[in-house]
Amino acid sequence: SPGRLGSAHQYKAFQESIQRQHALNSLPSDLLVEKGSATYGINQFSDLAPELFRATYLCSKPSELPKYKPFDSEVKRLH
Amino acid sequence: LPTRFDWRDKNVVTRVRNQGSCGGCWAFSVVEVIESAYAIKGKPLQTFSAQEVIDCSYKDGGCNGGSPVSALKWLNQTKTRLVTESMYPFKAKTGMCHHFPMSTFGISIKGYQAYSFRHKEEEMMHKLLEWGPLIAVVDAVSWQDYLGGIIQHHCSPEESNHAVVITGYDRTGDIPYWIVRNSWGSTWGIDGFVHIKMKRNVCGIADSVAAGFV
């Protein structure tokens, strides 16, 4: 119930999480369900709206990096 | 290359941390690879201060986010010494940068490397063994609901948004996977770790990879 989980927002987020987790656990039939595939379910983030989760926990950006070339790296190291 | 390798087996990986509601994954990833690099050199395994990187890496955004490569660049250029976690504890919010006297124990990095290993995950395995644990920036949107198993779907190599540390890999089973350390506490995932399928740049694991040297 909302009272047990906290605010109405958290309760709504929790309900949406369950639906989302169900979707994540149901792979489309054209994709091979391989042994050992990840499972998704209720954890400590289940009462967070996805937007809030992203804003709070996903705060890094990739850098534009050169592609690794073994020879270049060796020359750089020797230099 | 061994079929399975994990730096945890060498006792050079510190305990899984919890960044709380601070968007400081980028700082945790940097500090964690430096801790391991230091221990790989035969020094005692100890935890260094992520809060110092959060507060002091001036080109990054503290708990609002940052880039591991930018933090490594800052550490390398300024030769800032990382002090221990006990000297500069984690507060889960951005604060003023503290400076310590030279007599305070700390370590600085000698250099760093940062590359894209897209389509070169075999080379990346070699570098994991050569350089120590690797920082990677990945798409972790679906990780909000992750419980365990090997991630093969539901993430994109084009939407990277979270910094983590690769400590090993396992090719003994049907699906080879990277062993990846997160900073969301040990109750998340597999004791704080996540497994990601190798060789297809799943979640962008090979796109933005870095290591620091001490």
CSV table of C-alpha atoms in Angstrom, one decimal:
chain,number,residue,atom,x,y,z
A,1,SER,CA,0.0,0.0,0.0
A,2,PRO,CA,1.1,3.6,-0.4
A,3,GLY,CA,1.4,4.1,3.3
A,4,ARG,CA,3.8,1.2,3.7
A,5,LEU,CA,6.0,2.3,0.9
A,6,GLY,CA,6.0,6.0,1.7
A,7,SER,CA,4.6,8.7,-0.6
A,8,ALA,CA,2.1,8.2,-3.4
A,9,HIS,CA,4.9,9.1,-5.8
A,10,GLN,CA,7.0,6.2,-4.5
A,11,TYR,CA,4.0,3.8,-4.7
A,12,LYS,CA,3.3,4.8,-8.3
A,13,ALA,CA,7.0,4.4,-9.2
A,14,PHE,CA,7.0,1.0,-7.5
A,15,GLN,CA,4.0,-0.2,-9.5
A,16,GLU,CA,5.6,1.1,-12.8
A,17,SER,CA,8.8,-0.7,-11.8
A,18,ILE,CA,7.1,-4.0,-11.6
A,19,GLN,CA,5.6,-3.6,-15.1
A,20,ARG,CA,9.0,-2.5,-16.4
A,21,GLN,CA,10.7,-5.5,-14.8
A,22,HIS,CA,8.2,-7.8,-16.4
A,23,ALA,CA,8.9,-6.3,-19.8
A,24,LEU,CA,12.7,-6.6,-19.3
A,25,ASN,CA,12.3,-10.3,-18.3
A,26,SER,CA,10.3,-11.0,-21.4
A,27,LEU,CA,12.6,-11.1,-24.4
A,28,PRO,CA,11.0,-10.9,-27.9
A,29,SER,CA,10.6,-14.3,-29.4
A,30,ASP,CA,13.0,-13.4,-32.2
A,31,LEU,CA,15.8,-13.0,-29.7
A,32,LEU,CA,17.5,-16.1,-28.5
A,33,VAL,CA,17.1,-16.5,-24.7
A,34,GLU,CA,20.5,-17.6,-23.8
A,35,LYS,CA,21.4,-19.5,-20.7
A,36,GLY,CA,22.5,-17.2,-17.9
A,37,SER,CA,20.6,-14.1,-19.1
A,38,ALA,CA,20.2,-11.3,-16.7
A,39,THR,CA,17.1,-11.1,-14.5
A,40,TYR,CA,15.3,-8.0,-13.4
A,41,GLY,CA,13.2,-7.4,-10.3
A,42,ILE,CA,12.6,-5.5,-7.1
A,43,ASN,CA,15.7,-4.0,-5.6
A,44,GLN,CA,16.5,-0.8,-3.6
A,45,PHE,CA,15.7,1.4,-6.7
A,46,SER,CA,12.2,0.0,-7.3
A,47,ASP,CA,10.5,3.0,-5.6
A,48,LEU,CA,12.3,5.5,-7.8
A,49,ALA,CA,10.9,7.0,-11.0
A,50,PRO,CA,13.2,6.3,-13.9
A,51,GLU,CA,13.9,10.0,-14.4
A,52,LEU,CA,14.9,10.4,-10.8
A,53,PHE,CA,17.1,7.3,-10.9
A,54,ARG,CA,18.9,8.7,-14.0
A,55,ALA,CA,19.3,12.1,-12.6
A,56,THR,CA,20.7,10.8,-9.3
A,57,TYR,CA,22.8,7.8,-10.3
A,58,LEU,CA,23.7,8.1,-13.9
A,59,CYS,CA,26.0,11.1,-13.9
A,60,SER,CA,29.0,10.3,-16.1
A,61,LYS,CA,29.7,10.9,-19.7
A,62,PRO,CA,32.0,9.0,-22.0
A,63,SER,CA,35.0,10.8,-23.4
A,64,GLU,CA,35.9,11.0,-27.1
A,65,LEU,CA,38.9,8.6,-27.0
A,66,PRO,CA,41.3,7.4,-29.7
A,67,LYS,CA,40.8,3.9,-30.9
A,68,TYR,CA,43.3,1.5,-29.3
A,69,LYS,CA,46.1,0.6,-31.7
A,70,PRO,CA,48.7,-1.7,-30.2
A,71,PHE,CA,51.6,-0.3,-32.2
A,72,ASP,CA,50.8,3.4,-31.3
A,73,SER,CA,50.5,2.5,-27.7
A,74,GLU,CA,53.9,0.7,-27.7
A,75,VAL,CA,55.6,3.6,-29.4
A,76,LYS,CA,54.1,6.1,-26.9
A,77,ARG,CA,55.3,3.9,-24.0
A,78,LEU,CA,58.9,3.6,-25.4
A,79,HIS,CA,59.0,7.4,-26.1
B,1,LEU,CA,45.1,-15.4,-21.6
B,2,PRO,CA,43.5,-17.4,-18.8
B,3,THR,CA,39.9,-18.6,-19.3
B,4,ARG,CA,38.9,-16.8,-16.1
B,5,PHE,CA,40.6,-13.9,-14.5
B,6,ASP,CA,39.5,-11.6,-11.6
B,7,TRP,CA,41.7,-9.1,-9.8
B,8,ARG,CA,39.6,-9.9,-6.7
B,9,ASP,CA,41.3,-13.3,-6.5
B,10,LYS,CA,44.7,-11.4,-6.1
B,11,ASN,CA,43.3,-9.4,-3.1
B,12,VAL,CA,43.9,-6.1,-4.8
B,13,VAL,CA,40.3,-4.9,-5.0
B,14,THR,CA,38.7,-2.9,-2.1
B,15,ARG,CA,35.2,-3.5,-0.8
B,16,VAL,CA,32.2,-2.4,-2.9
B,17,ARG,CA,31.2,1.2,-2.0
B,18,ASN,CA,27.9,3.0,-2.1
B,19,GLN,CA,27.7,6.4,-3.7
B,20,GLY,CA,24.3,7.1,-2.1
B,21,SER,CA,22.4,9.9,-3.8
B,22,CYS,CA,25.6,11.5,-5.0
B,23,GLY,CA,26.3,11.3,-8.8
B,24,GLY,CA,30.0,10.6,-8.1
B,25,CYS,CA,30.4,7.3,-9.9
B,26,TRP,CA,33.1,8.9,-12.0
B,27,ALA,CA,35.2,9.7,-8.9
B,28,PHE,CA,34.7,6.3,-7.3
B,29,SER,CA,35.8,4.5,-10.5
B,30,VAL,CA,39.0,6.6,-10.6
B,31,VAL,CA,39.8,6.1,-6.9
B,32,GLU,CA,39.1,2.3,-7.1
B,33,VAL,CA,41.5,1.7,-10.1
B,34,ILE,CA,44.2,3.7,-8.3
B,35,GLU,CA,43.7,1.6,-5.1
B,36,SER,CA,44.1,-1.6,-7.1
B,37,ALA,CA,47.1,-0.2,-9.1
B,38,TYR,CA,48.8,0.6,-5.8
B,39,ALA,CA,48.0,-2.8,-4.3
B,40,ILE,CA,49.2,-4.6,-7.5
B,41,LYS,CA,52.6,-2.9,-6.9
B,42,GLY,CA,52.8,-4.8,-3.7
B,43,LYS,CA,51.7,-2.0,-1.4
B,44,PRO,CA,49.0,-2.5,1.2
B,45,LEU,CA,45.4,-2.6,-0.1
B,46,GLN,CA,43.6,0.5,1.3
B,47,THR,CA,40.8,2.8,0.5
B,48,PHE,CA,41.5,6.2,-0.8
B,49,SER,CA,39.2,9.2,-0.8
B,50,ALA,CA,36.6,9.5,-3.5
B,51,GLN,CA,35.4,12.7,-1.7
B,52,GLU,CA,38.7,14.4,-2.5
B,53,VAL,CA,38.2,13.8,-6.2
B,54,ILE,CA,34.6,14.9,-6.0
B,55,ASP,CA,35.5,18.1,-4.2
B,56,CYS,CA,38.8,19.0,-6.0
B,57,SER,CA,38.6,17.8,-9.6
B,58,TYR,CA,37.6,21.3,-10.7
B,59,LYS,CA,36.6,20.5,-14.3
B,60,ASP,CA,34.0,18.0,-13.1
B,61,GLY,CA,30.7,18.6,-11.4
B,62,GLY,CA,31.1,16.9,-8.1
B,63,CYS,CA,28.0,15.0,-7.1
B,64,ASN,CA,26.2,16.4,-10.2
B,65,GLY,CA,28.5,14.3,-12.4
B,66,GLY,CA,31.8,14.1,-14.1
B,67,SER,CA,34.2,12.2,-16.4
B,68,PRO,CA,36.7,9.7,-15.2
B,69,VAL,CA,39.1,10.7,-18.0
B,70,SER,CA,38.9,14.3,-16.9
B,71,ALA,CA,39.6,13.4,-13.3
B,72,LEU,CA,42.6,11.2,-14.3
B,73,LYS,CA,43.9,14.1,-16.4
B,74,TRP,CA,43.6,16.4,-13.4
B,75,LEU,CA,45.3,14.0,-11.1
B,76,ASN,CA,48.1,13.5,-13.6
B,77,GLN,CA,48.6,17.2,-14.4
B,78,THR,CA,48.5,18.5,-10.8
B,79,LYS,CA,50.1,15.4,-9.2
B,80,THR,CA,47.5,15.8,-6.5
B,81,ARG,CA,48.0,13.2,-3.8
B,82,LEU,CA,45.0,11.1,-3.0
B,83,VAL,CA,44.7,10.8,0.8
B,84,THR,CA,43.0,7.9,2.5
B,85,GLU,CA,39.3,7.6,2.9
B,86,SER,CA,39.6,7.9,6.7
B,87,MET,CA,41.4,11.2,6.3
B,88,TYR,CA,38.8,12.6,3.9
B,89,PRO,CA,35.6,10.6,4.3
B,90,PHE,CA,32.7,10.4,1.9
B,91,LYS,CA,29.9,12.8,2.6
B,92,ALA,CA,27.6,12.1,-0.4
B,93,LYS,CA,27.6,15.8,-1.3
B,94,THR,CA,30.0,18.2,-3.0
B,95,GLY,CA,32.1,20.2,-0.6
B,96,MET,CA,35.0,22.5,-0.5
B,97,CYS,CA,38.3,21.0,-1.6
B,98,HIS,CA,40.5,20.3,1.4
B,99,HIS,CA,44.3,20.4,1.2
B,100,PHE,CA,46.6,18.4,3.5
B,101,PRO,CA,50.1,19.0,4.7
B,102,MET,CA,52.9,17.2,2.8
B,103,SER,CA,53.4,15.0,5.8
B,104,THR,CA,50.0,13.4,5.4
B,105,PHE,CA,50.2,10.1,3.6
B,106,GLY,CA,48.8,10.1,0.1
B,107,ILE,CA,49.6,8.8,-3.4
B,108,SER,CA,49.8,10.5,-6.8
B,109,ILE,CA,49.5,8.9,-10.2
B,110,LYS,CA,52.4,8.5,-12.6
B,111,GLY,CA,50.2,8.5,-15.7
B,112,TYR,CA,47.1,7.1,-17.2
B,113,GLN,CA,45.8,5.6,-20.5
B,114,ALA,CA,42.4,6.0,-22.1
B,115,TYR,CA,41.2,4.4,-25.3
B,116,SER,CA,38.2,3.1,-27.1
B,117,PHE,CA,38.4,-0.7,-27.4
B,118,ARG,CA,35.3,-1.0,-29.6
B,119,HIS,CA,35.6,-4.2,-31.7
B,120,LYS,CA,38.8,-5.0,-29.7
B,121,GLU,CA,37.6,-6.6,-26.5
B,122,GLU,CA,40.3,-9.3,-26.9
B,123,GLU,CA,42.9,-6.6,-26.7
B,124,MET,CA,41.0,-5.1,-23.7
B,125,MET,CA,41.4,-8.4,-21.9
B,126,HIS,CA,45.2,-8.2,-22.4
B,127,LYS,CA,45.1,-4.7,-21.0
B,128,LEU,CA,43.1,-5.7,-18.0
B,129,LEU,CA,45.8,-8.2,-17.1
B,130,GLU,CA,48.6,-5.7,-17.9
B,131,TRP,CA,47.2,-2.5,-16.4
B,132,GLY,CA,45.0,-3.7,-13.6
B,133,PRO,CA,41.2,-3.0,-13.2
B,134,LEU,CA,39.8,-0.8,-15.9
B,135,ILE,CA,37.4,2.1,-15.8
B,136,ALA,CA,34.5,1.9,-18.3
B,137,VAL,CA,31.6,4.3,-19.0
B,138,VAL,CA,28.5,2.3,-19.8
B,139,ASP,CA,24.7,2.7,-20.4
B,140,ALA,CA,23.2,1.6,-17.0
B,141,VAL,CA,19.6,2.7,-17.4
B,142,SER,CA,18.3,-0.8,-17.2
B,143,TRP,CA,20.5,-1.5,-14.3
B,144,GLN,CA,17.9,0.1,-12.1
B,145,ASP,CA,16.1,-3.3,-12.1
B,146,TYR,CA,19.1,-5.6,-12.3
B,147,LEU,CA,19.2,-8.6,-10.0
B,148,GLY,CA,21.8,-10.9,-11.4
B,149,GLY,CA,22.9,-12.9,-14.5
B,150,ILE,CA,24.6,-11.8,-17.6
B,151,ILE,CA,23.4,-8.6,-19.3
B,152,GLN,CA,23.1,-9.2,-23.0
B,153,HIS,CA,20.2,-6.9,-24.0
B,154,HIS,CA,18.3,-3.8,-22.9
B,155,CYS,CA,21.2,-1.4,-23.0
B,156,SER,CA,22.8,0.7,-25.7
B,157,PRO,CA,26.4,1.4,-26.7
B,158,GLU,CA,25.3,4.9,-27.8
B,159,GLU,CA,23.9,6.1,-24.5
B,160,SER,CA,26.8,5.8,-21.9
B,161,ASN,CA,26.0,7.5,-18.7
B,162,HIS,CA,27.7,5.6,-15.7
B,163,ALA,CA,31.3,4.9,-14.7
B,164,VAL,CA,32.2,1.5,-13.4
B,165,VAL,CA,35.3,-0.7,-12.9
B,166,ILE,CA,36.0,-3.9,-14.8
B,167,THR,CA,37.9,-6.3,-12.4
B,168,GLY,CA,37.8,-9.5,-14.5
B,169,TYR,CA,36.2,-11.7,-17.0
B,170,ASP,CA,35.0,-15.3,-17.3
B,171,ARG,CA,35.0,-17.4,-20.4
B,172,THR,CA,34.4,-20.8,-18.8
B,173,GLY,CA,30.7,-21.0,-19.5
B,174,ASP,CA,28.5,-20.7,-22.5
B,175,ILE,CA,28.4,-16.9,-22.4
B,176,PRO,CA,31.7,-15.2,-21.8
B,177,TYR,CA,31.3,-12.1,-19.6
B,178,TRP,CA,33.1,-9.1,-18.1
B,179,ILE,CA,33.0,-8.9,-14.2
B,180,VAL,CA,32.1,-5.4,-13.4
B,181,ARG,CA,32.2,-3.6,-10.1
B,182,ASN,CA,29.5,-1.0,-9.4
B,183,SER,CA,29.3,1.7,-6.6
B,184,TRP,CA,25.7,1.1,-5.6
B,185,GLY,CA,26.5,-0.9,-2.5
B,186,SER,CA,26.9,-4.7,-2.0
B,187,THR,CA,23.2,-5.4,-1.8
B,188,TRP,CA,22.8,-4.4,-5.5
B,189,GLY,CA,23.3,-7.0,-8.3
B,190,ILE,CA,25.7,-9.8,-7.5
B,191,ASP,CA,27.3,-8.6,-4.2
B,192,GLY,CA,27.6,-5.2,-5.9
B,193,PHE,CA,28.9,-6.5,-9.2
B,194,VAL,CA,27.3,-7.0,-12.6
B,195,HIS,CA,28.1,-9.4,-15.4
B,196,ILE,CA,28.1,-8.1,-19.0
B,197,LYS,CA,28.4,-10.2,-22.1
B,198,MET,CA,31.8,-9.9,-23.9
B,199,LYS,CA,32.6,-9.2,-27.5
B,200,ARG,CA,29.6,-7.2,-28.7
B,201,ASN,CA,30.3,-3.9,-26.9
B,202,VAL,CA,27.2,-4.6,-24.7
B,203,CYS,CA,26.2,-1.4,-22.9
B,204,GLY,CA,29.2,0.4,-24.5
B,205,ILE,CA,31.6,-1.5,-22.2
B,206,ALA,CA,34.5,-1.1,-24.6
B,207,ASP,CA,33.9,2.4,-25.8
B,208,SER,CA,35.5,4.5,-23.1
B,209,VAL,CA,38.1,2.6,-21.1
B,210,ALA,CA,40.8,4.0,-18.9
B,211,ALA,CA,43.4,3.0,-16.3
B,212,GLY,CA,45.7,4.9,-13.9
B,213,PHE,CA,49.2,4.0,-12.9
B,214,VAL,CA,51.1,4.7,-9.7
